[in-house]
Amino acid sequence: MFDTHVHLHFSNYDSDREEVILRSKEKGVDYLIDVGINLEDSREALKLAQRYSFIHTAVGVHPHYANEDRIEEFGGLVRDKKTVAIGEVGLDYFKNPIAKETQERTFRKFIRLAKDNHLPLIIHSRSGRDNGNAYLDALEILEQEEASQGVFHCFGGDKEVARRVLNQGFFISFTGNLTFPNAQKTREVASFLPLNKILLETDCPFLAPQQKRGRRNEPAYVRYVAEALAEIKNVSFEEVVRITTENAKGLFGVK
Ligand code: NI
């Protein structure tokens, strides 16, 4: 399995990081992308990836940190051979005090950084209640910037948004969000999507699947997302694992 979005460098794992990583491997997770959320954090993510051959990294600035992008300091991180993506970057309108204009400006800078370095984007997109659709805004920006390589992570949009994401050339990735009882709409989107455009992730330590709800999430639990997807698609667990792993290896250029 390929868990395409983890934050194992977070302090949530300070007491047992090594065990969690080894357990992932034991449970069949052969590839991990550890994702940064700002400059300092991306440095930590890269450091972790450098210690394990099966961990790669994505570096970027989450929209919660869009007002301190410090993009000129990302050069060395981006050029490291363990860096396989730019992210997470994007737009977040859910209780985010950072102005939309600031978020958009930072997002555009990182899209250009990704394009200049031929790296895919890991996009975080979350709408608020009534202040606009972050997915549609992100898609418009990607269109304008002619960016067509990457993934919308932890997808929570509807079918129409999903269709546009595919048209833009992007993949869609699901977390434990696919397993929640109230996630019927998300499961419908997964059922509509072709399997060759879907990636798996945990977004750990967040979003533990229903079977582990309320606990700290970890990469070993990505199999619950794969199981949910197998049920939705009416294919075997092995088939889901095989195809989503191939998808992720292709997108991120991981051998
Ligand atoms: Ni994340």
PDB file of N, CA and C in Angstrom, residues 81-115:
ATOM      1  N   LYS A  81      16.560  15.035  -3.311  1.00  0.00           N
ATOM      2  CA  LYS A  81      16.002  13.912  -4.092  1.00  0.00           C
ATOM      3  C   LYS A  81      14.878  13.176  -3.358  1.00  0.00           C
ATOM      4  N   LYS A  82      14.736  13.371  -2.049  1.00  0.00           N
ATOM      5  CA  LYS A  82      13.619  12.748  -1.337  1.00  0.00           C
ATOM      6  C   LYS A  82      12.302  13.532  -1.498  1.00  0.00           C
ATOM      7  N   THR A  83      12.395  14.736  -2.040  1.00  0.00           N
ATOM      8  CA  THR A  83      11.192  15.552  -2.222  1.00  0.00           C
ATOM      9  C   THR A  83      10.503  15.180  -3.527  1.00  0.00           C
ATOM     10  N   VAL A  84       9.263  14.689  -3.423  1.00  0.00           N
ATOM     11  CA  VAL A  84       8.556  14.214  -4.618  1.00  0.00           C
ATOM     12  C   VAL A  84       7.308  15.036  -4.944  1.00  0.00           C
ATOM     13  N   ALA A  85       7.015  16.052  -4.125  1.00  0.00           N
ATOM     14  CA  ALA A  85       5.829  16.872  -4.395  1.00  0.00           C
ATOM     15  C   ALA A  85       5.923  18.206  -3.664  1.00  0.00           C
ATOM     16  N   ILE A  86       5.099  19.156  -4.119  1.00  0.00           N
ATOM     17  CA  ILE A  86       4.925  20.416  -3.420  1.00  0.00           C
ATOM     18  C   ILE A  86       3.574  20.353  -2.715  1.00  0.00           C
ATOM     19  N   GLY A  87       3.597  20.534  -1.391  1.00  0.00           N
ATOM     20  CA  GLY A  87       2.350  20.492  -0.640  1.00  0.00           C
ATOM     21  C   GLY A  87       2.626  20.299   0.849  1.00  0.00           C
ATOM     22  N   GLU A  88       1.612  20.471   1.707  1.00  0.00           N
ATOM     23  CA  GLU A  88       0.329  20.740   1.160  1.00  0.00           C
ATOM     24  C   GLU A  88       0.113  22.229   1.017  1.00  0.00           C
ATOM     25  N   VAL A  89      -0.483  22.591  -0.095  1.00  0.00           N
ATOM     26  CA  VAL A  89      -0.786  23.982  -0.412  1.00  0.00           C
ATOM     27  C   VAL A  89      -2.234  24.046  -0.885  1.00  0.00           C
ATOM     28  N   GLY A  90      -2.819  25.229  -0.850  1.00  0.00           N
ATOM     29  CA  GLY A  90      -4.195  25.327  -1.335  1.00  0.00           C
ATOM     30  C   GLY A  90      -4.969  26.451  -0.689  1.00  0.00           C
ATOM     31  N   LEU A  91      -6.268  26.199  -0.495  1.00  0.00           N
ATOM     32  CA  LEU A  91      -7.179  27.206   0.048  1.00  0.00           C
ATOM     33  C   LEU A  91      -8.015  26.574   1.150  1.00  0.00           C
ATOM     34  N   ASP A  92      -8.147  27.283   2.260  1.00  0.00           N
ATOM     35  CA  ASP A  92      -8.959  26.792   3.362  1.00  0.00           C
ATOM     36  C   ASP A  92      -9.822  27.919   3.883  1.00  0.00           C
ATOM     37  N   TYR A  93     -11.134  27.815   3.672  1.00  0.00           N
ATOM     38  CA  TYR A  93     -12.066  28.867   4.088  1.00  0.00           C
ATOM     39  C   TYR A  93     -12.790  28.495   5.373  1.00  0.00           C
ATOM     40  N   PHE A  94     -12.382  27.391   5.998  1.00  0.00           N
ATOM     41  CA  PHE A  94     -13.073  26.925   7.195  1.00  0.00           C
ATOM     42  C   PHE A  94     -12.370  27.474   8.432  1.00  0.00           C
ATOM     43  N   LYS A  95     -12.970  28.481   9.051  1.00  0.00           N
ATOM     44  CA  LYS A  95     -12.397  29.094  10.260  1.00  0.00           C
ATOM     45  C   LYS A  95     -10.924  29.448  10.092  1.00  0.00           C
ATOM     46  N   ASN A  96     -10.558  29.925   8.913  1.00  0.00           N
ATOM     47  CA  ASN A  96      -9.165  30.326   8.692  1.00  0.00           C
ATOM     48  C   ASN A  96      -9.077  31.848   8.733  1.00  0.00           C
ATOM     49  N   PRO A  97      -8.318  32.399   9.690  1.00  0.00           N
ATOM     50  CA  PRO A  97      -8.247  33.863   9.804  1.00  0.00           C
ATOM     51  C   PRO A  97      -7.468  34.528   8.665  1.00  0.00           C
ATOM     52  N   ILE A  98      -6.760  33.759   7.852  1.00  0.00           N
ATOM     53  CA  ILE A  98      -5.954  34.351   6.777  1.00  0.00           C
ATOM     54  C   ILE A  98      -6.860  34.756   5.606  1.00  0.00           C
ATOM     55  N   ALA A  99      -6.679  36.002   5.153  1.00  0.00           N
ATOM     56  CA  ALA A  99      -7.520  36.529   4.071  1.00  0.00           C
ATOM     57  C   ALA A  99      -7.382  35.687   2.811  1.00  0.00           C
ATOM     58  N   LYS A 100      -8.490  35.598   2.077  1.00  0.00           N
ATOM     59  CA  LYS A 100      -8.496  34.812   0.838  1.00  0.00           C
ATOM     60  C   LYS A 100      -7.416  35.264  -0.139  1.00  0.00           C
ATOM     61  N   GLU A 101      -7.245  36.588  -0.242  1.00  0.00           N
ATOM     62  CA  GLU A 101      -6.271  37.124  -1.201  1.00  0.00           C
ATOM     63  C   GLU A 101      -4.861  36.630  -0.853  1.00  0.00           C
ATOM     64  N   THR A 102      -4.566  36.595   0.431  1.00  0.00           N
ATOM     65  CA  THR A 102      -3.252  36.119   0.880  1.00  0.00           C
ATOM     66  C   THR A 102      -3.095  34.634   0.554  1.00  0.00           C
ATOM     67  N   GLN A 103      -4.129  33.874   0.831  1.00  0.00           N
ATOM     68  CA  GLN A 103      -4.088  32.441   0.532  1.00  0.00           C
ATOM     69  C   GLN A 103      -3.863  32.204  -0.948  1.00  0.00           C
ATOM     70  N   GLU A 104      -4.579  32.981  -1.764  1.00  0.00           N
ATOM     71  CA  GLU A 104      -4.471  32.807  -3.208  1.00  0.00           C
ATOM     72  C   GLU A 104      -3.069  33.158  -3.697  1.00  0.00           C
ATOM     73  N   ARG A 105      -2.504  34.232  -3.168  1.00  0.00           N
ATOM     74  CA  ARG A 105      -1.178  34.673  -3.602  1.00  0.00           C
ATOM     75  C   ARG A 105      -0.122  33.595  -3.289  1.00  0.00           C
ATOM     76  N   THR A 106      -0.197  33.061  -2.079  1.00  0.00           N
ATOM     77  CA  THR A 106       0.754  32.016  -1.684  1.00  0.00           C
ATOM     78  C   THR A 106       0.541  30.744  -2.507  1.00  0.00           C
ATOM     79  N   PHE A 107      -0.698  30.380  -2.705  1.00  0.00           N
ATOM     80  CA  PHE A 107      -1.021  29.195  -3.505  1.00  0.00           C
ATOM     81  C   PHE A 107      -0.401  29.319  -4.904  1.00  0.00           C
ATOM     82  N   ARG A 108      -0.569  30.488  -5.520  1.00  0.00           N
ATOM     83  CA  ARG A 108      -0.025  30.684  -6.881  1.00  0.00           C
ATOM     84  C   ARG A 108       1.505  30.560  -6.885  1.00  0.00           C
ATOM     85  N   LYS A 109       2.134  31.101  -5.873  1.00  0.00           N
ATOM     86  CA  LYS A 109       3.606  31.016  -5.817  1.00  0.00           C
ATOM     87  C   LYS A 109       4.059  29.560  -5.781  1.00  0.00           C
ATOM     88  N   PHE A 110       3.373  28.749  -4.985  1.00  0.00           N
ATOM     89  CA  PHE A 110       3.796  27.348  -4.858  1.00  0.00           C
ATOM     90  C   PHE A 110       3.416  26.522  -6.086  1.00  0.00           C
ATOM     91  N   ILE A 111       2.348  26.907  -6.750  1.00  0.00           N
ATOM     92  CA  ILE A 111       2.012  26.233  -8.020  1.00  0.00           C
ATOM     93  C   ILE A 111       3.154  26.465  -9.003  1.00  0.00           C
ATOM     94  N   ARG A 112       3.643  27.710  -9.054  1.00  0.00           N
ATOM     95  CA  ARG A 112       4.743  28.017  -9.989  1.00  0.00           C
ATOM     96  C   ARG A 112       6.020  27.283  -9.592  1.00  0.00           C
ATOM     97  N   LEU A 113       6.248  27.194  -8.286  1.00  0.00           N
ATOM     98  CA  LEU A 113       7.417  26.456  -7.803  1.00  0.00           C
ATOM     99  C   LEU A 113       7.334  24.989  -8.242  1.00  0.00           C
ATOM    100  N   ALA A 114       6.159  24.414  -8.129  1.00  0.00           N
ATOM    101  CA  ALA A 114       5.962  23.015  -8.536  1.00  0.00           C
ATOM    102  C   ALA A 114       6.211  22.864 -10.029  1.00  0.00           C
ATOM    103  N   LYS A 115       5.659  23.779 -10.806  1.00  0.00           N
ATOM    104  CA  LYS A 115       5.826  23.682 -12.263  1.00  0.00           C
ATOM    105  C   LYS A 115       7.287  23.859 -12.660  1.00  0.00           C
TER     106      LYS A 115
END
